[in-house]
Amino acid sequence: MIVTRKWLEEFIDLEGIETDEIILTLNRIGQEVEGYKKIEIPQNVVIGEVIECEKHPNADKLNLCKVNVGDEELQIICGAINVAAGQRVAVAKIGAQLPELKIKKAKLRGVESFGMICAAREIGLPDFHEGIMVLDDSLGKLKIGEYVGKYLNDEIIELGVTANRGDSFSIYGIARELSAGINKSLKSLEFNYEEMQEGIGRVVNIDKNELKKSSHLLRAVEGEFNVPFKIEYRLALIEEEAKNKIDKFIKYAMHATGVLLTPMNICNIELDNENGADVVKCFGKYYVGIKNDIVVEENGKYLIDANFINPKYVSEIVFLNGLKTDEYFFRASRGSEPDLNFGMNYLLNEMKLPVFSGDIDLSNDLKPKIINININEVKEIIGFEIDEKSIVEILKRLDFEIKSITDESLKVAIPVFRHDIENIQDITEEILRIYGIDNIPSKPLVFEEKNRINDNIKKIEFLNELKLKAVANGFYEVIHFVFEDKQRLKKYGFEVVDDNLDLINPIANELDTLRSTLLLQLLDDVRYNRANDYKRVYLFTAGSVYNSKREEKEQFAFVLNGYADYENPINHGKPQKVQFKDAVDKLSQLIGDFKLTEGKHSIAHPYQCADVIKDGEKIGVIAKLHPKVAKDFDIDDTYFAEIDLDKLDKKSKQAKEINRFQKVTRDLSLVVDKDISYKNIYEIISNLNIEELKDFYPIDIFDLGDKNSLTVRFKLQGQKTLQENEINDIMEKILKALEEKGIRLR
Amino acid sequence: MDLDQIKKAASLEELEKIRVSLLGKNGIITKRFKELKNLSNEEKKKVAKELNELKEKALELISQKKYELEEELLNMKLKSERIDVTLFNPKPTGAIHPISDTMNKIIDFFTKLNFSVETGPLVEDDFHNFEALNLPKYHPARDMQDTFYFKDGTLLRTHTSPVQIRTMLKQKPPIRMISPGAVFRRDYDLTHTPMFHQVEGLVVDEKGKVSFANLKFILESFLIHMFGDVKVRFRPSFFPFTEPSAEVDISCIFCKGEGCRVCSHTGWLEVLGCGVVDPNVFKAVGYENVSGYAFGLGVERFAMLLNRINDLRSMYEGDIRLMEQFK
């Protein structure tokens, strides 16, 4: 909502009040000021009168004008097509500094020019007309030679009117707010227009009258429109575009008064009902306060309908019937100004056309809502006592009518233009905003102590711990939208949300579904950062993913790509590339102990992919990216892991008594078939359930041609110091079990 | 007897030779001790005393020299091990995302003041996201939030407020909660991303207990905790689920309220929305005789202000060039 200071001044006297104070007041009372701009015409631009205007002797497209600027007559060459003798115009005299040029004496095709007749754009105004700007007395009686800024300077205030305040979508509405804010009453306006002898009944017939929910006030006018400069100028300042002359007047009066105004050509009007809504029909075209289909021809006779529809009702009708809407609906649904006479008179006063006498008044009376206010409840809501006298004064400033007063309560009639006020909390807000939130002291709340540490905060803390570990391990956290490209998910074999559960209105094709994995977005990031010359890309993310039934779960994922270390003198600038083991080490730094078994994943290297097992349960996957997928993403060797956050163990650990007897180490080198994984050997040995075998793990592997040599290290410890023969017995037992499966000592 | 030769020894080996020549089996001093037996008792006593003194002196000089020579040797060894430590300036990597970091700071403040943390699903229904929050189907304020819908009539939550409703339906007052999380609006340009994060707060207690003045207190404390020495201003505003409602501004942290590009020359930065809970919201969850306040904030907005990030969208691009600044 744009207002200008001078336009506001039509409704309220602002003399002696700085615009800064107006802005502060508006902010303070809840009319947020989102922008401010000063319109200031450059100095030395004055009102001039074109006395003579003829063709330039040496140029067809130029005019040679004599312009009276009060104290002298200037010879000015002007190229505008619309310049003519008798016009009053803005003249930039020699020395004037315009936004884009400084005016100097000039010679054009051999003839001297002593100034410039200006277009709006040339003196820093919006570009709203062809040729030069032709002024009139609509912004004050023009005096030749006077500084143009005296008429045109203004200040623009842009307001973010909230959706509940339909009453503030007009200059008048804002003036009314300001009047409450600075406690100064509005001006009483006088409207003048010529009424003809001929009555409205001569030109308008009403065929049917089925009005139920709307009010209408109809008047008719006759004549040719002449749009004054003021209207053209102000419509440009508020950035409104109009279709034709009548539309200019209508838009101007609606912006000024907030009353819905609909122009029509003279016709037989049919007032009907459609979809449960009132409809006004003229030549078969209709309008309901929701959408206006009526096209007005400028034929000299017009009918104007000032109207009002209950905003709740109009919103409901539109919703229930799925109707298309336009700007009329915007005003109607937020609550337009119900004072139809005011809007109509303002418009007629500006049109200056003869008006048919009488009107057609089809009003359904709006009755003000009555609300009882308990003074103590107001105090409780605000947390501070504002005395009843101040409350009454504030409500009166806001045009609320006090019906009755007792010590504890007030009975208040709500002004009909305030559609948003429904209960005591609404009224408390009114009291609070005018009294000033700044004047309310802050107060700590007294509350009941209670253990509010729940599982949610524990989960957040657990995740944060995980994130901090990842950061300490050199990972950057990244965050992505939960959206993915459904085609891409399908292409790489991921689960997708069922079509009948998917998004109706995605924001882009590549964000058309919910993600089922965090990995593809991480791979996008690998590519992006590698392209930015990062040679070591370690990234992690945590967030929601969805299965085909659109069930939500939280996952954690990371990727490793490029170097395992940074380039430095020790590695001669050639660090090793990350390997499978690096990925496993990083994961164990984050989530502690786990076991790997051979696994499968749709984007993994088929022979470098493992399921991550914790406490016997699969909690995720760790793998090398399939080279074909890596090629699609234009990246080299990449390792990834994706883990279910909910399956991570958050239980506290249970300690066992420390065994203080000596530990013994023994190694066995075995000859193993190449298709036997270490997991087989692990299981054979584990199944022996040897109490003294505390730990065993592979320490070396190398190729023997058709077989592999695998060295396993064993850690033995008993409930006493183990003797050599006891150790040998254990190792024999292990070897025997392995030999039964065809694995022998090298 | 010349003990000066000890001081002149150039190495530990040479020193050992000298020690042997003086105090070894056939050393000069050892020999002289052996010759003592040829002397008279009186002379023996005198010479023995002299010899003992000489021996002690020699031992002391040798020990001192040995220490010096060892020290010298160690120093040489250490010197040979010199490295240019300035070659090894670290190159740390890894950082928490500014959105997570900011979210954590916010959660931290409120949990320390005994707020619980509540969560809810991202895929919501119309009742929790709109209807129960005093946003009936045909309410014009729904235009404020362009919504993602699913084919089964559900939607992506447009704010964290539905968690208020879920919590009130599940628990009994008194309630003191915050709800952090992702929210979604169908908007994608310089200053909007289709997903962003909010933290919601709600306090409910008996009627008459929770007031606007209490809301003012907690938010002033919170904003000063987050932004340091700032002025806090409340502007009346409108939200369907609170009444009275206010928007909260802090004095611009970049220009200290003087007016700059970031605050559009107003000197103020809008950071929060809040208000006293609308009675229609309580009605929707079946609460009677209660009072409450609620507030909501955008985490990205806080993160951008706290970390001086200019481009909202850059936070979702996984760009190490941004992230490495938070190491």
mmCIF file of C-alpha atoms in Angstrom, chain A residues 492-659:
data_model
loop_
_atom_site.group_PDB
_atom_site.id
_atom_site.type_symbol
_atom_site.label_atom_id
_atom_site.label_comp_id
_atom_site.label_asym_id
_atom_site.label_seq_id
_atom_site.Cartn_x
_atom_site.Cartn_y
_atom_site.Cartn_z
ATOM 1 C CA TYR A 492 20.007 -44.927 -9.844
ATOM 2 C CA GLY A 493 17.744 -47.602 -8.390
ATOM 3 C CA PHE A 494 16.524 -45.773 -5.286
ATOM 4 C CA GLU A 495 13.087 -46.176 -3.787
ATOM 5 C CA VAL A 496 10.625 -43.441 -4.782
ATOM 6 C CA VAL A 497 7.462 -42.070 -3.195
ATOM 7 C CA ASP A 498 4.361 -43.724 -4.705
ATOM 8 C CA ASP A 499 2.865 -41.574 -7.466
ATOM 9 C CA ASN A 500 -0.466 -41.251 -5.641
ATOM 10 C CA LEU A 501 1.292 -39.850 -2.558
ATOM 11 C CA ASP A 502 3.622 -37.486 -4.371
ATOM 12 C CA LEU A 503 3.750 -33.691 -4.706
ATOM 13 C CA ILE A 504 1.061 -31.945 -6.757
ATOM 14 C CA ASN A 505 2.863 -28.646 -7.216
ATOM 15 C CA PRO A 506 6.646 -29.057 -7.148
ATOM 16 C CA ILE A 507 8.651 -25.882 -7.590
ATOM 17 C CA ALA A 508 10.838 -27.339 -10.354
ATOM 18 C CA ASN A 509 11.089 -30.576 -12.350
ATOM 19 C CA GLU A 510 14.364 -31.550 -10.706
ATOM 20 C CA LEU A 511 12.758 -31.040 -7.292
ATOM 21 C CA ASP A 512 9.570 -32.965 -8.009
ATOM 22 C CA THR A 513 9.554 -35.547 -5.197
ATOM 23 C CA LEU A 514 10.803 -36.192 -1.665
ATOM 24 C CA ARG A 515 14.250 -37.743 -1.454
ATOM 25 C CA SER A 516 14.790 -41.344 -0.405
ATOM 26 C CA THR A 517 18.537 -40.908 -0.039
ATOM 27 C CA LEU A 518 20.954 -38.186 0.983
ATOM 28 C CA LEU A 519 23.644 -39.520 -1.349
ATOM 29 C CA LEU A 520 22.809 -38.036 -4.750
ATOM 30 C CA GLN A 521 22.816 -34.488 -3.370
ATOM 31 C CA LEU A 522 26.185 -35.176 -1.717
ATOM 32 C CA LEU A 523 27.542 -36.379 -5.072
ATOM 33 C CA ASP A 524 26.329 -33.121 -6.666
ATOM 34 C CA ASP A 525 28.379 -31.303 -4.061
ATOM 35 C CA VAL A 526 31.467 -33.424 -4.741
ATOM 36 C CA ARG A 527 31.301 -32.451 -8.388
ATOM 37 C CA TYR A 528 30.706 -28.779 -7.531
ATOM 38 C CA ASN A 529 33.633 -28.540 -5.125
ATOM 39 C CA ARG A 530 36.025 -30.533 -7.306
ATOM 40 C CA ALA A 531 35.220 -28.082 -10.091
ATOM 41 C CA ASN A 532 36.178 -25.319 -7.663
ATOM 42 C CA ASP A 533 39.662 -26.832 -7.305
ATOM 43 C CA TYR A 534 39.169 -28.621 -3.986
ATOM 44 C CA LYS A 535 41.233 -31.807 -4.131
ATOM 45 C CA ARG A 536 39.960 -33.319 -0.917
ATOM 46 C CA VAL A 537 36.189 -33.276 -0.476
ATOM 47 C CA TYR A 538 34.855 -34.705 2.784
ATOM 48 C CA LEU A 539 31.184 -33.827 3.308
ATOM 49 C CA PHE A 540 28.411 -35.026 5.566
ATOM 50 C CA THR A 541 24.742 -34.300 5.996
ATOM 51 C CA ALA A 542 21.862 -35.428 8.191
ATOM 52 C CA GLY A 543 18.187 -35.159 7.394
ATOM 53 C CA SER A 544 14.851 -36.719 6.557
ATOM 54 C CA VAL A 545 14.345 -39.230 3.764
ATOM 55 C CA TYR A 546 11.130 -40.927 2.624
ATOM 56 C CA ASN A 547 10.228 -44.424 1.448
ATOM 57 C CA SER A 548 7.600 -45.367 -1.130
ATOM 58 C CA LYS A 549 4.847 -45.011 1.496
ATOM 59 C CA ARG A 550 6.197 -41.518 2.275
ATOM 60 C CA GLU A 551 7.222 -42.540 5.784
ATOM 61 C CA GLU A 552 9.853 -40.234 7.224
ATOM 62 C CA LYS A 553 13.142 -41.366 8.765
ATOM 63 C CA GLU A 554 16.335 -39.575 9.688
ATOM 64 C CA GLN A 555 19.585 -40.547 8.023
ATOM 65 C CA PHE A 556 23.214 -39.555 8.229
ATOM 66 C CA ALA A 557 25.507 -39.773 5.215
ATOM 67 C CA PHE A 558 29.017 -38.826 4.197
ATOM 68 C CA VAL A 559 31.216 -38.850 1.109
ATOM 69 C CA LEU A 560 34.990 -38.904 0.733
ATOM 70 C CA ASN A 561 36.649 -37.966 -2.507
ATOM 71 C CA GLY A 562 40.167 -37.072 -3.600
ATOM 72 C CA TYR A 563 43.187 -36.986 -1.335
ATOM 73 C CA ALA A 564 43.317 -38.669 2.066
ATOM 74 C CA ASP A 565 45.581 -35.889 3.353
ATOM 75 C CA TYR A 566 46.372 -32.365 2.279
ATOM 76 C CA GLU A 567 49.355 -31.562 0.070
ATOM 77 C CA ASN A 568 52.456 -30.948 2.171
ATOM 78 C CA PRO A 569 56.269 -31.407 2.148
ATOM 79 C CA ILE A 570 56.067 -34.843 3.806
ATOM 80 C CA ASN A 571 53.973 -36.347 1.019
ATOM 81 C CA HIS A 572 55.805 -34.206 -1.583
ATOM 82 C CA GLY A 573 52.555 -32.646 -2.658
ATOM 83 C CA LYS A 574 51.165 -36.013 -3.714
ATOM 84 C CA PRO A 575 48.971 -37.345 -0.912
ATOM 85 C CA GLN A 576 47.476 -40.806 -1.259
ATOM 86 C CA LYS A 577 43.942 -40.974 -2.604
ATOM 87 C CA VAL A 578 41.226 -42.078 -0.200
ATOM 88 C CA GLN A 579 40.641 -45.809 -0.023
ATOM 89 C CA PHE A 580 37.963 -48.085 1.344
ATOM 90 C CA LYS A 581 39.796 -48.318 4.663
ATOM 91 C CA ASP A 582 39.791 -44.522 5.066
ATOM 92 C CA ALA A 583 36.017 -44.484 4.745
ATOM 93 C CA VAL A 584 35.679 -47.303 7.295
ATOM 94 C CA ASP A 585 38.062 -45.565 9.728
ATOM 95 C CA LYS A 586 36.150 -42.296 9.452
ATOM 96 C CA LEU A 587 32.841 -44.056 10.056
ATOM 97 C CA SER A 588 34.190 -45.813 13.142
ATOM 98 C CA GLN A 589 35.508 -42.511 14.474
ATOM 99 C CA LEU A 590 31.936 -41.255 14.277
ATOM 100 C CA ILE A 591 29.761 -44.171 15.351
ATOM 101 C CA GLY A 592 32.165 -46.428 17.258
ATOM 102 C CA ASP A 593 32.522 -50.162 16.696
ATOM 103 C CA PHE A 594 30.684 -52.084 13.981
ATOM 104 C CA LYS A 595 31.158 -55.101 11.710
ATOM 105 C CA LEU A 596 31.174 -55.264 7.941
ATOM 106 C CA THR A 597 29.606 -57.935 5.783
ATOM 107 C CA GLU A 598 29.597 -57.982 2.012
ATOM 108 C CA GLY A 599 26.644 -55.984 0.768
ATOM 109 C CA LYS A 600 24.915 -54.617 -2.326
ATOM 110 C CA HIS A 601 23.803 -51.077 -3.138
ATOM 111 C CA SER A 602 22.414 -49.637 -6.345
ATOM 112 C CA ILE A 603 25.160 -47.024 -6.787
ATOM 113 C CA ALA A 604 28.036 -49.025 -5.231
ATOM 114 C CA HIS A 605 31.019 -50.745 -6.783
ATOM 115 C CA PRO A 606 29.806 -54.393 -6.834
ATOM 116 C CA TYR A 607 32.968 -55.699 -5.161
ATOM 117 C CA GLN A 608 33.642 -52.834 -2.742
ATOM 118 C CA CYS A 609 30.404 -52.536 -0.827
ATOM 119 C CA ALA A 610 29.580 -53.522 2.730
ATOM 120 C CA ASP A 611 26.624 -53.560 5.027
ATOM 121 C CA VAL A 612 27.352 -51.865 8.346
ATOM 122 C CA ILE A 613 26.271 -54.160 11.189
ATOM 123 C CA LYS A 614 25.932 -52.998 14.764
ATOM 124 C CA ASP A 615 24.677 -55.308 17.517
ATOM 125 C CA GLY A 616 23.656 -57.837 14.882
ATOM 126 C CA GLU A 617 21.479 -55.337 12.996
ATOM 127 C CA LYS A 618 22.117 -53.680 9.638
ATOM 128 C CA ILE A 619 22.279 -49.936 10.237
ATOM 129 C CA GLY A 620 23.590 -48.750 6.891
ATOM 130 C CA VAL A 621 25.950 -49.160 3.996
ATOM 131 C CA ILE A 622 29.531 -48.169 3.204
ATOM 132 C CA ALA A 623 30.967 -48.489 -0.274
ATOM 133 C CA LYS A 624 32.965 -47.218 -3.155
ATOM 134 C CA LEU A 625 30.845 -45.383 -5.714
ATOM 135 C CA HIS A 626 30.253 -47.382 -8.894
ATOM 136 C CA PRO A 627 32.618 -46.005 -11.561
ATOM 137 C CA LYS A 628 29.720 -45.645 -14.008
ATOM 138 C CA VAL A 629 27.847 -43.404 -11.531
ATOM 139 C CA ALA A 630 31.070 -41.511 -10.808
ATOM 140 C CA LYS A 631 31.384 -40.900 -14.536
ATOM 141 C CA ASP A 632 27.800 -39.557 -14.693
ATOM 142 C CA PHE A 633 28.679 -37.102 -11.951
ATOM 143 C CA ASP A 634 31.996 -36.333 -13.617
ATOM 144 C CA ILE A 635 34.020 -37.252 -10.519
ATOM 145 C CA ASP A 636 36.775 -39.768 -9.718
ATOM 146 C CA ASP A 637 36.999 -42.391 -6.935
ATOM 147 C CA THR A 638 34.461 -41.597 -4.233
ATOM 148 C CA TYR A 639 33.491 -43.485 -1.104
ATOM 149 C CA PHE A 640 30.229 -43.062 0.741
ATOM 150 C CA ALA A 641 28.298 -44.236 3.771
ATOM 151 C CA GLU A 642 24.627 -43.830 4.666
ATOM 152 C CA ILE A 643 23.400 -44.724 8.151
ATOM 153 C CA ASP A 644 19.979 -44.885 9.858
ATOM 154 C CA LEU A 645 20.187 -42.440 12.739
ATOM 155 C CA ASP A 646 17.433 -44.152 14.696
ATOM 156 C CA LYS A 647 19.354 -47.414 14.770
ATOM 157 C CA LEU A 648 22.451 -45.952 16.363
ATOM 158 C CA ASP A 649 23.043 -47.091 19.908
ATOM 159 C CA LYS A 650 22.525 -44.428 22.514
ATOM 160 C CA LYS A 651 22.697 -46.769 25.512
ATOM 161 C CA SER A 652 25.386 -46.298 28.130
ATOM 162 C CA LYS A 653 28.218 -48.859 27.972
ATOM 163 C CA GLN A 654 28.654 -51.551 30.624
ATOM 164 C CA ALA A 655 32.213 -52.053 31.879
ATOM 165 C CA LYS A 656 33.758 -55.503 32.706
ATOM 166 C CA GLU A 657 36.476 -56.071 35.262
ATOM 167 C CA ILE A 658 39.931 -55.450 33.802
ATOM 168 C CA ASN A 659 41.933 -58.654 33.142
#
